[in-house]
Coordinates of C-alpha atoms and ligand atoms in Angstrom, one line a residue:
M203 CA -40.1 -22.6 -21.0
S204 CA -37.9 -25.7 -20.8
D205 CA -35.6 -26.3 -17.8
I206 CA -32.4 -24.4 -18.0
I207 CA -30.4 -25.1 -14.9
R208 CA -27.6 -27.6 -15.1
I209 CA -24.9 -28.8 -12.8
L210 CA -21.5 -27.6 -13.9
P211 CA -18.8 -30.2 -14.6
D212 CA -16.1 -30.4 -12.0
S213 CA -13.5 -29.0 -14.3
V214 CA -15.6 -25.8 -14.7
A215 CA -16.5 -25.6 -11.0
N216 CA -12.8 -25.9 -10.1
Q217 CA -11.8 -23.2 -12.5
I218 CA -14.4 -20.9 -10.9
A219 CA -13.1 -21.8 -7.4
A220 CA -9.6 -21.2 -8.7
G221 CA -10.6 -17.7 -9.4
E222 CA -11.1 -17.1 -5.7
V223 CA -8.2 -19.0 -4.4
I224 CA -5.5 -18.5 -7.0
Q225 CA -5.5 -14.9 -8.2
R226 CA -1.8 -14.7 -9.1
P227 CA 1.4 -16.8 -8.9
A228 CA 1.9 -15.6 -5.3
S229 CA -1.4 -17.3 -4.3
A230 CA -0.2 -20.6 -5.6
V231 CA 3.1 -20.1 -3.7
K232 CA 1.2 -19.5 -0.5
E233 CA -1.0 -22.6 -0.8
L234 CA 1.9 -24.8 -1.7
L235 CA 4.1 -23.5 1.2
E236 CA 1.2 -23.9 3.6
N237 CA 0.7 -27.5 2.5
A238 CA 4.3 -28.3 3.1
I239 CA 4.1 -26.8 6.6
D240 CA 0.9 -28.7 7.3
A241 CA 2.8 -31.9 6.2
G242 CA 5.2 -31.2 9.0
A243 CA 8.2 -30.3 6.9
D244 CA 11.2 -28.7 8.5
D245 CA 13.0 -27.9 5.3
I246 CA 11.3 -26.3 2.4
K247 CA 12.6 -25.1 -1.0
L248 CA 10.8 -22.6 -3.2
I249 CA 11.9 -22.4 -6.8
I250 CA 10.3 -20.0 -9.2
K251 CA 10.9 -18.9 -12.8
D252 CA 9.7 -15.7 -14.4
A253 CA 7.9 -14.4 -11.4
G254 CA 6.1 -17.8 -11.1
K255 CA 4.5 -17.4 -14.5
T256 CA 6.5 -20.2 -16.0
L257 CA 7.3 -22.3 -12.9
I258 CA 6.6 -22.5 -9.2
Q259 CA 8.1 -25.5 -7.4
V260 CA 7.9 -26.3 -3.7
I261 CA 10.0 -29.2 -2.4
D262 CA 9.4 -30.4 1.2
N263 CA 10.6 -33.1 3.5
G264 CA 7.2 -33.5 5.2
S265 CA 5.1 -36.5 5.6
G266 CA 4.6 -37.3 1.9
M267 CA 1.5 -39.0 0.6
S268 CA 0.4 -42.6 -0.1
D269 CA -0.3 -43.4 -3.7
T270 CA -4.1 -43.1 -3.2
D271 CA -3.8 -39.9 -1.3
A272 CA -1.6 -38.4 -4.0
R273 CA -4.3 -39.0 -6.6
L274 CA -7.1 -37.9 -4.3
S275 CA -5.3 -34.7 -3.2
F276 CA -6.3 -33.1 -6.6
E277 CA -10.0 -33.7 -6.1
R278 CA -12.1 -30.8 -4.9
H279 CA -13.0 -30.9 -1.2
A280 CA -10.3 -33.5 -0.7
T281 CA -8.6 -32.8 2.5
S282 CA -7.0 -34.8 5.3
K283 CA -7.3 -31.9 7.7
I284 CA -11.0 -31.9 8.7
R285 CA -13.7 -34.5 8.8
E286 CA -16.7 -32.6 9.8
A287 CA -17.7 -28.9 10.0
N288 CA -17.1 -28.8 13.8
D289 CA -13.5 -29.6 13.2
L290 CA -13.2 -26.1 11.8
F291 CA -13.2 -24.9 15.4
I292 CA -10.3 -27.1 16.5
I293 CA -8.3 -26.5 13.4
K294 CA -4.5 -26.3 13.9
S295 CA -3.5 -26.6 10.2
L296 CA -3.2 -23.8 7.7
G297 CA -5.3 -25.5 5.1
F298 CA -8.7 -27.1 5.5
R299 CA -10.8 -26.3 2.5
G300 CA -9.4 -29.0 0.3
E301 CA -9.5 -26.6 -2.6
A302 CA -6.0 -25.5 -3.3
L303 CA -4.6 -28.4 -5.3
A304 CA -7.8 -28.9 -7.2
S305 CA -7.9 -25.2 -8.1
I306 CA -4.2 -25.1 -9.1
A307 CA -4.6 -28.3 -11.2
S308 CA -7.5 -26.8 -13.1
I309 CA -5.5 -23.8 -14.3
A310 CA -2.0 -25.1 -14.8
H311 CA 0.2 -28.0 -15.6
V312 CA 1.1 -29.7 -12.4
S313 CA 3.4 -32.5 -11.6
M314 CA 3.9 -34.1 -8.2
K315 CA 6.3 -36.5 -6.8
T316 CA 5.6 -37.7 -3.3
R317 CA 6.7 -40.5 -1.0
L318 CA 5.8 -41.5 2.6
H319 CA 8.9 -41.9 4.8
S320 CA 7.9 -45.5 5.5
D321 CA 7.6 -46.5 1.8
E322 CA 10.4 -47.5 -0.6
L323 CA 8.7 -46.2 -3.7
G324 CA 6.9 -43.0 -4.3
T325 CA 4.2 -41.7 -6.7
S326 CA 4.5 -39.4 -9.7
I327 CA 1.4 -37.7 -11.0
E328 CA 1.0 -35.3 -13.9
M329 CA -2.1 -33.2 -14.2
E330 CA -3.0 -30.8 -17.1
G331 CA -6.0 -28.5 -16.7
F332 CA -7.6 -31.0 -14.2
E333 CA -7.0 -34.0 -16.5
L334 CA -4.9 -36.8 -15.2
K335 CA -2.1 -37.3 -17.7
E336 CA 0.1 -39.8 -15.8
H337 CA 0.0 -41.7 -12.5
I338 CA 3.0 -44.0 -11.9
S339 CA 5.3 -45.3 -9.2
C340 CA 8.7 -43.7 -9.0
S341 CA 11.7 -43.5 -6.9
C342 CA 12.0 -40.1 -5.1
E343 CA 13.0 -38.5 -1.9
P344 CA 10.6 -38.8 1.1
G345 CA 8.3 -35.8 1.2
T346 CA 6.6 -34.0 -1.6
S347 CA 7.7 -32.0 -4.6
I348 CA 5.1 -30.1 -6.6
S349 CA 5.8 -28.2 -9.8
V350 CA 3.2 -25.8 -11.2
K351 CA 4.0 -24.8 -14.8
N352 CA 2.3 -22.4 -17.1
L353 CA -0.1 -20.9 -14.6
F354 CA -3.4 -19.8 -16.2
F355 CA -2.5 -21.4 -19.5
N356 CA -6.3 -22.0 -20.1
V357 CA -7.5 -18.8 -18.6
P358 CA -6.1 -16.1 -20.8
A359 CA -8.0 -13.3 -19.1
R360 CA -6.3 -14.1 -15.8
R361 CA -2.9 -14.4 -17.5
N362 CA -3.3 -11.0 -19.2
F363 CA -4.4 -9.5 -15.9
L364 CA -1.0 -10.4 -14.3
K365 CA 1.3 -7.5 -13.6
T366 CA 5.0 -7.1 -14.5
D367 CA 7.4 -9.7 -13.4
T368 CA 8.7 -7.2 -10.8
A369 CA 5.3 -6.7 -9.3
E370 CA 4.4 -10.4 -9.3
T371 CA 7.8 -11.2 -7.7
S372 CA 7.2 -8.7 -5.1
H373 CA 3.8 -10.4 -4.2
I374 CA 5.6 -13.7 -4.0
M375 CA 8.2 -12.2 -1.7
D376 CA 5.4 -11.0 0.5
E377 CA 4.0 -14.5 0.8
F378 CA 7.4 -16.0 1.3
F379 CA 8.2 -13.5 4.1
R380 CA 4.9 -14.2 5.8
I381 CA 5.5 -17.9 5.9
A382 CA 9.2 -17.6 6.8
I383 CA 8.5 -15.2 9.7
A384 CA 5.7 -17.4 11.1
H385 CA 8.0 -20.5 11.0
P386 CA 11.5 -19.7 12.1
E387 CA 11.8 -23.3 13.2
I388 CA 11.8 -24.4 9.5
S389 CA 14.7 -23.9 7.1
F390 CA 13.8 -22.3 3.8
S391 CA 15.5 -21.5 0.6
F392 CA 14.2 -19.4 -2.3
H393 CA 15.5 -19.4 -5.8
H394 CA 14.4 -17.2 -8.6
N395 CA 15.5 -17.7 -12.3
G396 CA 18.4 -19.9 -11.1
K397 CA 19.7 -17.5 -8.5
V398 CA 19.5 -17.9 -4.8
V399 CA 17.4 -15.2 -3.2
Y400 CA 17.3 -16.4 0.4
I401 CA 18.7 -19.2 2.4
L402 CA 17.3 -19.2 5.9
D403 CA 18.6 -21.6 8.5
K404 CA 16.4 -22.9 11.3
S405 CA 16.4 -20.2 14.0
N406 CA 14.3 -18.3 16.5
L407 CA 12.0 -15.4 15.5
K408 CA 14.5 -12.7 16.2
Q409 CA 17.2 -14.3 14.2
R410 CA 14.7 -15.0 11.4
I411 CA 13.7 -11.3 11.2
V412 CA 17.4 -10.3 11.2
A413 CA 18.1 -12.8 8.4
L414 CA 15.3 -11.3 6.3
Y415 CA 15.7 -7.6 7.0
G416 CA 19.4 -7.2 7.9
K417 CA 21.7 -7.0 10.9
N418 CA 20.7 -3.5 12.0
Y419 CA 17.3 -5.0 13.1
N420 CA 19.1 -6.6 16.0
E421 CA 19.1 -3.3 17.9
R422 CA 15.7 -2.1 16.6
L423 CA 13.5 -4.8 17.9
L424 CA 11.5 -4.6 21.2
T425 CA 10.0 -7.8 22.7
V426 CA 6.3 -8.0 23.1
E427 CA 5.1 -10.7 25.5
Q428 CA 1.7 -11.0 27.2
R429 CA 0.6 -14.4 28.0
S430 CA -2.6 -15.6 29.6
D431 CA -4.9 -18.6 29.4
Q432 CA -7.2 -17.1 26.9
I433 CA -4.8 -15.3 24.7
S434 CA -1.1 -14.8 24.2
I435 CA 0.4 -11.9 22.4
W436 CA 4.1 -12.1 21.6
G437 CA 6.7 -11.1 19.0
F438 CA 8.5 -7.9 18.2
I439 CA 7.8 -4.4 17.5
V440 CA 10.4 -2.1 15.9
K441 CA 11.3 1.0 18.0
A442 CA 9.4 4.1 17.2
E443 CA 12.3 6.0 15.9
F444 CA 12.5 3.5 13.0
A445 CA 8.9 4.0 11.9
K446 CA 8.6 3.8 8.1
K447 CA 7.0 5.9 5.5
T448 CA 5.4 2.7 4.1
R449 CA 3.2 0.1 5.7
G450 CA 5.6 -2.6 4.5
E451 CA 6.7 -4.4 7.7
Q452 CA 3.4 -5.1 9.5
F453 CA 2.7 -8.7 10.3
F454 CA 0.0 -10.3 12.4
F455 CA -0.2 -14.0 12.8
V456 CA -3.2 -15.6 14.5
N457 CA -2.3 -19.1 15.5
K458 CA 0.7 -18.8 13.1
R459 CA -1.6 -17.9 10.2
F460 CA -0.8 -14.5 8.6
I461 CA -3.9 -12.4 8.7
K462 CA -4.9 -8.9 7.6
Q463 CA -7.3 -7.2 9.9
M464 CA -7.4 -3.4 9.9
Y465 CA -8.5 -3.0 13.5
L466 CA -5.5 -5.0 14.7
N467 CA -3.2 -2.6 12.8
H468 CA -5.2 0.2 14.3
A469 CA -4.6 -1.2 17.9
V470 CA -0.9 -1.2 17.4
E471 CA -0.8 2.2 15.7
N472 CA -2.8 3.6 18.5
A473 CA -0.3 2.3 21.0
F474 CA 2.5 4.1 19.1
K475 CA 0.4 7.3 18.8
D476 CA 2.4 10.4 19.9
L477 CA 5.7 8.5 19.5
I478 CA 5.9 8.6 15.7
P479 CA 5.2 11.4 13.3
E480 CA 1.9 11.5 11.4
K481 CA 1.9 9.4 8.2
A482 CA 4.7 7.2 9.5
F483 CA 4.0 3.6 10.2
P484 CA 5.4 1.4 13.0
S485 CA 6.8 -2.0 12.0
Y486 CA 5.9 -5.1 13.9
F487 CA 5.9 -8.9 13.8
L488 CA 3.2 -10.0 16.2
F489 CA 1.7 -13.3 17.1
I490 CA -1.7 -13.8 18.6
D491 CA -2.3 -17.3 19.9
V492 CA -5.9 -18.2 21.0
N493 CA -7.9 -21.3 21.5
P494 CA -9.0 -22.2 17.9
A495 CA -12.6 -22.6 19.3
T496 CA -12.7 -18.8 19.8
I497 CA -12.1 -17.8 16.2
D498 CA -13.6 -18.5 12.8
V499 CA -10.9 -18.9 10.2
N500 CA -13.4 -19.8 7.4
I501 CA -14.6 -16.3 6.5
H502 CA -12.4 -15.7 3.5
P503 CA -11.4 -17.9 0.5
T504 CA -7.7 -17.0 0.9
K505 CA -7.9 -17.5 4.7
T506 CA -6.3 -14.1 5.4
E507 CA -9.0 -13.0 7.7
V508 CA -10.3 -14.4 11.0
S509 CA -13.1 -13.3 13.2
F510 CA -12.6 -13.3 16.9
Q511 CA -15.4 -14.1 19.4
D512 CA -14.4 -11.0 21.3
A513 CA -12.7 -8.6 18.9
G514 CA -12.9 -5.7 21.4
F515 CA -10.9 -7.7 24.0
V516 CA -8.3 -8.6 21.4
Y517 CA -8.0 -5.0 20.4
A518 CA -7.5 -3.8 24.0
I519 CA -5.0 -6.4 25.0
L520 CA -3.0 -6.0 21.8
R521 CA -2.8 -2.3 22.3
S522 CA -1.8 -2.6 25.9
S523 CA 0.8 -5.3 25.2
V524 CA 2.5 -3.0 22.6
K525 CA 2.3 0.0 25.0
K526 CA 3.9 -2.1 27.7
A527 CA 6.7 -3.1 25.3
L528 CA 7.3 0.6 24.4
G529 CA 7.1 1.7 28.1
L530 CA 9.2 -1.0 29.6
F531 CA 12.1 -0.2 27.3
S532 CA 11.7 3.5 28.1
L533 CA 11.3 4.6 24.5
S534 CA 9.0 7.3 25.6
P535 CA 8.9 8.8 29.1
A536 CA 7.1 6.4 31.3
I537 CA 4.0 5.4 29.5
D538 CA 1.8 3.6 31.9
F539 CA 0.7 0.1 30.8
D540 CA -2.8 0.8 31.8
T541 CA -3.1 4.4 30.6
D542 CA -4.3 5.4 27.2
V543 CA -1.7 7.6 25.6
S544 CA -4.4 9.9 24.4
T545 CA -5.4 10.7 28.0
L546 CA -2.0 12.0 28.8
A547 CA -2.9 15.4 27.2
P548 CA -4.1 17.8 29.9
P549 CA -7.9 17.9 30.0
A550 CA -9.6 21.2 28.8
P551 CA -10.6 23.4 31.8
K552 CA -14.2 23.3 32.8
N553 CA -16.6 25.6 30.9
Y554 CA -14.0 25.9 28.2
I555 CA -15.4 27.0 24.9
P556 CA -13.1 26.4 21.9
S557 CA -12.5 29.6 20.0
P558 CA -13.9 29.6 16.4
P559 CA -11.4 29.4 13.6
S560 CA -10.0 32.8 12.8
I561 CA -10.0 34.3 9.4
Q562 CA -6.9 36.1 8.2
L563 CA -8.1 39.2 6.4
D564 CA -6.3 42.2 5.0
P565 CA -9.0 45.0 4.4
D566 CA -6.5 47.2 2.7
Y567 CA -5.6 44.7 0.1
N568 CA -5.8 45.8 -3.5
P569 CA -5.0 43.1 -6.0
F570 CA -4.3 45.7 -8.7
K571 CA -1.5 47.2 -6.6
K572 CA 1.2 44.9 -7.8
S573 CA 4.1 46.8 -6.3
G574 CA 4.0 45.4 -2.8
S575 CA 3.5 41.8 -3.9
K576 CA 6.0 39.3 -2.7
P577 CA 6.7 36.2 -4.7
L578 CA 5.9 32.8 -3.2
P579 CA 8.6 31.0 -1.3
A580 CA 11.4 29.9 -3.6
D581 CA 9.7 28.2 -6.4
P582 CA 12.2 27.5 -9.1
L583 CA 9.8 25.2 -10.9
K584 CA 7.6 28.2 -11.7
K585 CA 7.4 28.7 -15.4
G586 CA 7.0 32.3 -16.2
A587 CA 4.5 34.7 -14.6
A588 CA 1.0 33.5 -13.9
N589 CA -1.7 35.1 -15.8
S590 CA -3.9 36.8 -13.3
K591 CA -6.6 37.2 -16.0
N592 CA -7.2 33.4 -15.8
W593 CA -9.1 33.3 -12.6
Q594 CA -11.0 36.4 -13.1
E595 CA -12.2 34.8 -16.3
L596 CA -12.8 31.6 -14.5
Y597 CA -15.0 33.4 -11.9
K598 CA -16.9 34.9 -14.8
V599 CA -17.6 31.4 -16.1
I600 CA -18.6 30.2 -12.7
E601 CA -21.0 33.1 -12.3
N602 CA -22.4 32.5 -15.8
N603 CA -22.7 28.8 -15.6
E604 CA -22.2 27.0 -12.3
S605 CA -22.8 23.6 -13.9
D606 CA -19.8 24.0 -16.1
L607 CA -17.7 23.1 -13.1
K608 CA -18.3 19.4 -13.0
P609 CA -15.0 17.7 -12.8
E610 CA -15.8 15.2 -15.5
Q611 CA -16.0 18.0 -18.0
K612 CA -12.4 18.0 -19.1
P613 CA -12.3 20.6 -21.8
F614 CA -12.9 23.2 -19.1
A615 CA -9.6 25.0 -19.7
S616 CA -10.5 25.6 -23.3
S617 CA -13.8 27.1 -22.4
V618 CA -11.9 29.5 -20.1
G619 CA -9.8 30.7 -23.0
S620 CA -12.7 31.0 -25.3
E621 CA -13.2 34.6 -26.3
E622 CA -16.9 34.2 -27.2
E623 CA -17.9 33.0 -23.8
I624 CA -16.0 35.4 -21.7
D625 CA -15.8 39.0 -22.0
S626 CA -12.8 39.7 -19.7
S627 CA -13.5 43.4 -19.7
Q628 CA -16.4 42.7 -17.5
T629 CA -14.4 41.3 -14.7
G630 CA -13.3 44.6 -13.4
D631 CA -15.1 44.1 -10.1
I632 CA -12.1 42.1 -8.9
S633 CA -10.9 45.0 -6.7
E634 CA -13.8 44.5 -4.4
K635 CA -13.0 40.9 -3.8
N636 CA -11.5 39.8 -0.6
I637 CA -9.2 36.8 -0.2
F638 CA -9.0 35.0 3.1
Q639 CA -7.3 32.0 4.6
I640 CA -8.9 29.6 7.1
H641 CA -7.3 26.8 9.0
N642 CA -4.2 27.4 7.1
R643 CA -5.6 25.3 4.3
Y644 CA -8.5 26.9 2.6
I645 CA -8.4 30.0 0.6
I646 CA -11.8 31.7 0.4
T647 CA -12.6 34.6 -1.9
T648 CA -15.8 36.2 -2.9
I649 CA -17.3 36.2 -6.3
K650 CA -20.3 38.1 -7.6
S651 CA -22.6 35.2 -7.1
G652 CA -21.2 34.0 -3.8
L653 CA -17.9 32.7 -2.8
I654 CA -15.3 30.2 -3.8
I655 CA -13.3 27.9 -1.5
I656 CA -10.0 26.5 -2.7
D657 CA -7.9 23.9 -1.0
K658 CA -4.5 25.5 -1.3
F659 CA -2.5 22.3 -1.0
R660 CA -4.4 20.6 -3.8
A661 CA -4.1 23.7 -5.8
Y662 CA -0.4 23.8 -5.4
E663 CA -0.1 20.1 -6.2
R664 CA -1.9 20.7 -9.4
I665 CA 0.3 23.6 -10.3
M666 CA 3.5 21.7 -9.5
Y667 CA 2.2 18.6 -11.3
E668 CA 1.5 20.4 -14.6
Q669 CA 4.9 22.2 -14.5
M670 CA 6.7 18.9 -13.9
M671 CA 4.8 17.0 -16.5
D672 CA 5.7 19.7 -18.9
K673 CA 9.3 19.4 -18.0
S674 CA 9.2 15.7 -18.2
E675 CA 7.7 15.8 -21.7
N676 CA 10.4 18.2 -22.8
K677 CA 13.1 16.3 -21.0
K678 CA 14.2 19.4 -19.1
F679 CA 15.0 17.9 -15.7
S680 CA 18.6 18.3 -14.8
I681 CA 20.5 16.5 -12.0
Q682 CA 22.2 18.2 -9.2
Q683 CA 24.8 16.0 -7.4
L684 CA 24.4 16.0 -3.6
L685 CA 27.3 17.0 -1.4
F686 CA 26.3 14.4 1.1
P687 CA 24.7 11.4 -0.6
Q688 CA 21.9 9.9 1.4
V689 CA 21.6 6.2 2.1
F690 CA 18.3 4.4 2.9
D691 CA 17.1 0.8 3.5
L692 CA 13.9 -0.7 2.2
A693 CA 11.9 -3.8 3.0
P694 CA 12.9 -6.5 0.5
A695 CA 9.6 -6.4 -1.4
D696 CA 9.9 -2.6 -1.7
A697 CA 13.5 -2.9 -2.8
V698 CA 12.3 -5.0 -5.8
L699 CA 9.9 -2.2 -6.8
M700 CA 12.5 0.4 -6.2
K701 CA 15.0 -1.3 -8.6
D702 CA 12.3 -1.4 -11.2
M703 CA 11.8 2.3 -10.9
L704 CA 15.4 3.5 -10.9
N705 CA 15.4 4.3 -14.6
D706 CA 12.3 6.4 -14.3
Y707 CA 13.7 8.2 -11.4
K708 CA 16.8 8.9 -13.5
D709 CA 14.7 10.4 -16.3
L710 CA 13.2 12.8 -13.7
G711 CA 16.5 14.0 -12.5
F712 CA 17.2 11.6 -9.6
D713 CA 20.5 9.8 -9.4
I714 CA 19.7 6.8 -7.2
N715 CA 21.6 3.6 -7.2
E716 CA 21.7 0.2 -5.4
F717 CA 24.0 0.3 -2.5
G718 CA 24.0 -3.3 -1.1
V719 CA 21.2 -5.6 -0.3
N720 CA 17.9 -3.7 -0.1
T721 CA 19.9 -0.5 0.4
F722 CA 20.0 2.5 -2.0
I723 CA 22.0 5.7 -2.2
I724 CA 20.7 9.0 -3.5
N725 CA 23.6 10.8 -5.2
G726 CA 21.7 13.4 -7.0
I727 CA 18.3 15.1 -7.2
P728 CA 16.5 17.3 -9.7
A729 CA 18.1 20.7 -9.6
D730 CA 14.7 22.2 -8.6
L731 CA 14.4 20.3 -5.4
K732 CA 17.2 21.8 -3.3
D733 CA 15.4 22.3 -0.1
E734 CA 13.4 19.2 0.2
D735 CA 13.9 16.2 2.4
V736 CA 14.8 13.8 -0.4
K737 CA 14.8 10.6 1.5
E738 CA 11.3 11.2 2.7
L739 CA 10.3 12.2 -0.8
V740 CA 11.7 9.1 -2.3
E741 CA 10.0 6.9 0.3
N742 CA 6.7 8.7 -0.2
M743 CA 6.9 8.2 -3.9
L744 CA 7.5 4.5 -3.4
E745 CA 4.5 4.2 -1.1
N746 CA 2.4 6.0 -3.7
F747 CA 3.7 3.8 -6.5
K748 CA 3.0 0.7 -4.5
I749 CA -0.7 1.5 -4.3
T750 CA -0.8 2.2 -8.0
T751 CA 0.8 -1.2 -9.0
L752 CA -2.7 -2.5 -8.4
F753 CA -3.7 -0.9 -11.6
P754 CA -2.1 -2.4 -14.7
K755 CA -1.9 0.5 -17.0
V756 CA -0.4 3.1 -14.7
D757 CA 2.3 5.3 -16.1
K758 CA 5.1 5.1 -13.7
R759 CA 6.6 8.4 -14.5
Q760 CA 3.3 10.1 -14.0
Q761 CA 2.9 8.5 -10.7
I762 CA 6.3 9.7 -9.5
I763 CA 5.5 13.2 -10.6
I764 CA 2.1 13.0 -8.7
S765 CA 4.0 12.1 -5.6
M766 CA 6.6 14.8 -6.1
A767 CA 3.8 17.3 -6.5
R768 CA 2.2 16.2 -3.3
H769 CA 5.4 16.3 -1.5
L770 CA 6.2 19.8 -2.8
S771 CA 2.9 21.1 -1.5
K772 CA 4.5 21.1 1.9
R773 CA 6.3 24.2 0.8
I774 CA 3.2 26.2 1.4
S775 CA 2.4 24.8 4.9
K776 CA 2.9 28.2 6.5
P777 CA 0.1 30.8 6.6
M778 CA 0.2 32.8 3.4
H779 CA 0.2 36.5 2.7
N780 CA -2.6 37.7 0.5
N781 CA -0.5 38.2 -2.5
E782 CA 0.8 34.7 -2.2
M783 CA -2.7 33.4 -2.1
L784 CA -3.5 35.4 -5.1
D785 CA -0.5 34.1 -6.9
I786 CA -1.6 30.5 -6.2
V787 CA -5.1 31.2 -7.4
D788 CA -3.7 32.8 -10.5
R789 CA -1.5 29.9 -11.3
L790 CA -4.1 27.4 -10.5
F791 CA -6.5 28.8 -13.1
A792 CA -3.7 29.0 -15.6
C793 CA -3.5 25.2 -15.3
K794 CA -5.0 22.9 -17.9
I795 CA -7.2 21.1 -15.4
P796 CA -7.7 23.5 -12.5
Y797 CA -10.6 21.7 -10.9
S798 CA -9.1 18.5 -9.7
S799 CA -5.8 17.5 -8.1
P800 CA -3.5 15.1 -9.9
S801 CA -4.9 12.3 -7.7
G802 CA -8.4 13.2 -8.6
K803 CA -9.7 15.2 -5.7
N804 CA -11.7 18.4 -6.0
I805 CA -9.6 21.5 -5.7
F806 CA -12.3 24.1 -5.2
K807 CA -15.9 24.6 -4.8
A808 CA -18.1 27.6 -5.6
V809 CA -20.9 28.3 -3.2
S810 CA -23.7 30.5 -4.5
L811 CA -25.5 33.2 -2.5
E812 CA -28.6 31.1 -2.9
E813 CA -26.8 28.1 -1.2
L814 CA -25.5 30.4 1.5
D815 CA -29.0 31.6 2.1
K816 CA -30.3 28.0 2.4
M817 CA -27.5 27.2 4.8
L818 CA -28.7 29.7 7.3
Ligands
LIG149 P1 -6.1 -28.5 2.2 O1 -4.7 -28.0 2.5 O2 -7.1 -27.4 2.4 O3 -6.4 -29.8 2.9 P2 -5.2 -28.9 -0.5 O4 -5.9 -28.9 -1.8 O5 -4.2 -27.8 -0.3 O6 -6.3 -28.8 0.7 O7 -4.5 -30.3 -0.3 C1 -5.3 -31.4 -0.3 C2 -4.6 -32.5 0.6 O8 -3.5 -33.0 0.0 C3 -4.2 -32.1 2.0 O9 -5.2 -32.1 2.9 C4 -3.1 -33.0 2.3 O10 -3.6 -34.2 2.8 C5 -2.5 -33.4 0.9 N1 -1.3 -32.6 0.6 C6 -1.2 -31.5 -0.1 N2 0.1 -31.0 -0.2 C7 0.8 -31.9 0.5 C8 2.2 -32.0 0.9 N3 3.1 -31.1 0.4 N4 2.6 -33.0 1.7 C9 1.7 -33.9 2.1 N5 0.4 -33.9 1.8 C10 0.0 -32.9 1.1
LIG150 MG1 -3.7 -26.6 1.4

């Protein structure tokens, strides 16, 4: 066979590299802003059009470049920031891979004007898909201005992969925030489609956070400061009482570089443990300064991860610094700097044997005796009486054919209803069944061939979901105006998403409107939701939606309903009476897809006698 390996031309190699470095407009924004900072600029303008899809321009007053450097800057591995591999360990700049401009130029139309402060004339360069179109002298301001137009013009797959303008703008905002918070000493402005989004004067960190998030942050911030020769941890945490339902405002900067490292988040969350409710997230703006020789920043193409020589030490010191900040300002009763919050719980007595979970059981229960049955807690969404036949029939199917229950087998509901397969007259043994509840979560009931375990929360989610989807399809949601409208703030990037969702909320019976910068007001809610904590519900829905924006074809309304269903499942958080459990089971098996929750988790599992035998 003849030789088949060939070296790819630079243009192709660059496009491939671009796939790693530039995934979306926000990645180009990040790289260009970082270059401006590395060039020592103290005033940076960011101008974008159509969420960066049409134009991204960054203008800085940094060093500028000589004519030769300007041309070279677009070559792959062209960098002024390192000379040899060892330099990676003394790196102080944000960039060092020499890939960004080459990558951007290979997938967009780029024009650059740049001038050294000491030169009279500058250089103007036009690149198109890595081809040099123009290279001339020009008169321009000292510093550099780079415009990136028609991003991904030659990579349609990438272009099609881009999300809505709202989602892409929100990514750009995230990058802008990261850079702006890390560099309060630099003034920034941000313009989108001809409108000013932010003008940030030079300031200190606290003023910068307040400028970005609003005045009320002045009183919310607690100082974190722990300096030593090896490591300094400093910045601000937000008081525990302002913990958010979303992870939005969590920032770590290692040597001023924004990084994402889950164990660092964990360290901070651990320090906040016991001070904030479950599923709430603390906000923080924390800087970790270390000797560059003790970290490796070159472990990820987008440079958002670093590895520390001693990650365990960083974890411990970060956690204690945050605890100290919380304790010093007496947010919680005297938390000792050196004590782990988890050890504050009294230890179990010696020889203590935890009691096994108890099973709630009503031996006198007779499911056929309907007279004593109480309805579930107020459930106005309930559509008509559940058909108790459904689950008896379902059990029959389980008994007949366990393998029918694979979640991927969607037409399950129709098989339940099929007269040929099920002879409902044979399900009379139901009176002998028991129904139990364990750990206030699982409903267990016996069937002829064994038992069935149902996650009651997931079951309820499924029931609510199907009812609400039904209502949504038939446009049956009605709005009920709130006597006391509720106001809430969101992080700016979340606020962009929220605005995008307002119409969908309206269709589902929510009356939510903008109420100032990044602030919203809930005037009305679906009539069915009377008792719920709406603010929390709306925040949860947003958090859920944020996750799903990662998937391009997601149906917004469906996502909102999924979150509502999940939220409503809290209604059944108290232990249930047997007839309530039975009602849930009934209604579950009246659903179109009883086996999996709206977010795709299994709702129940049947365990055969055989399996039980094997277990023991
Ligand atoms: P890196 O930042 O990793 O060095 P880039 O491709 O981002 O690689 O940039 C290549 C080089 O171009 C940089 O090393 C720098 O010398 C020069 N450069 C890029 N942007 C600017 C700018 N805004 N001002 C001055 N020099 C710049
Ligand atoms: Mg760079």
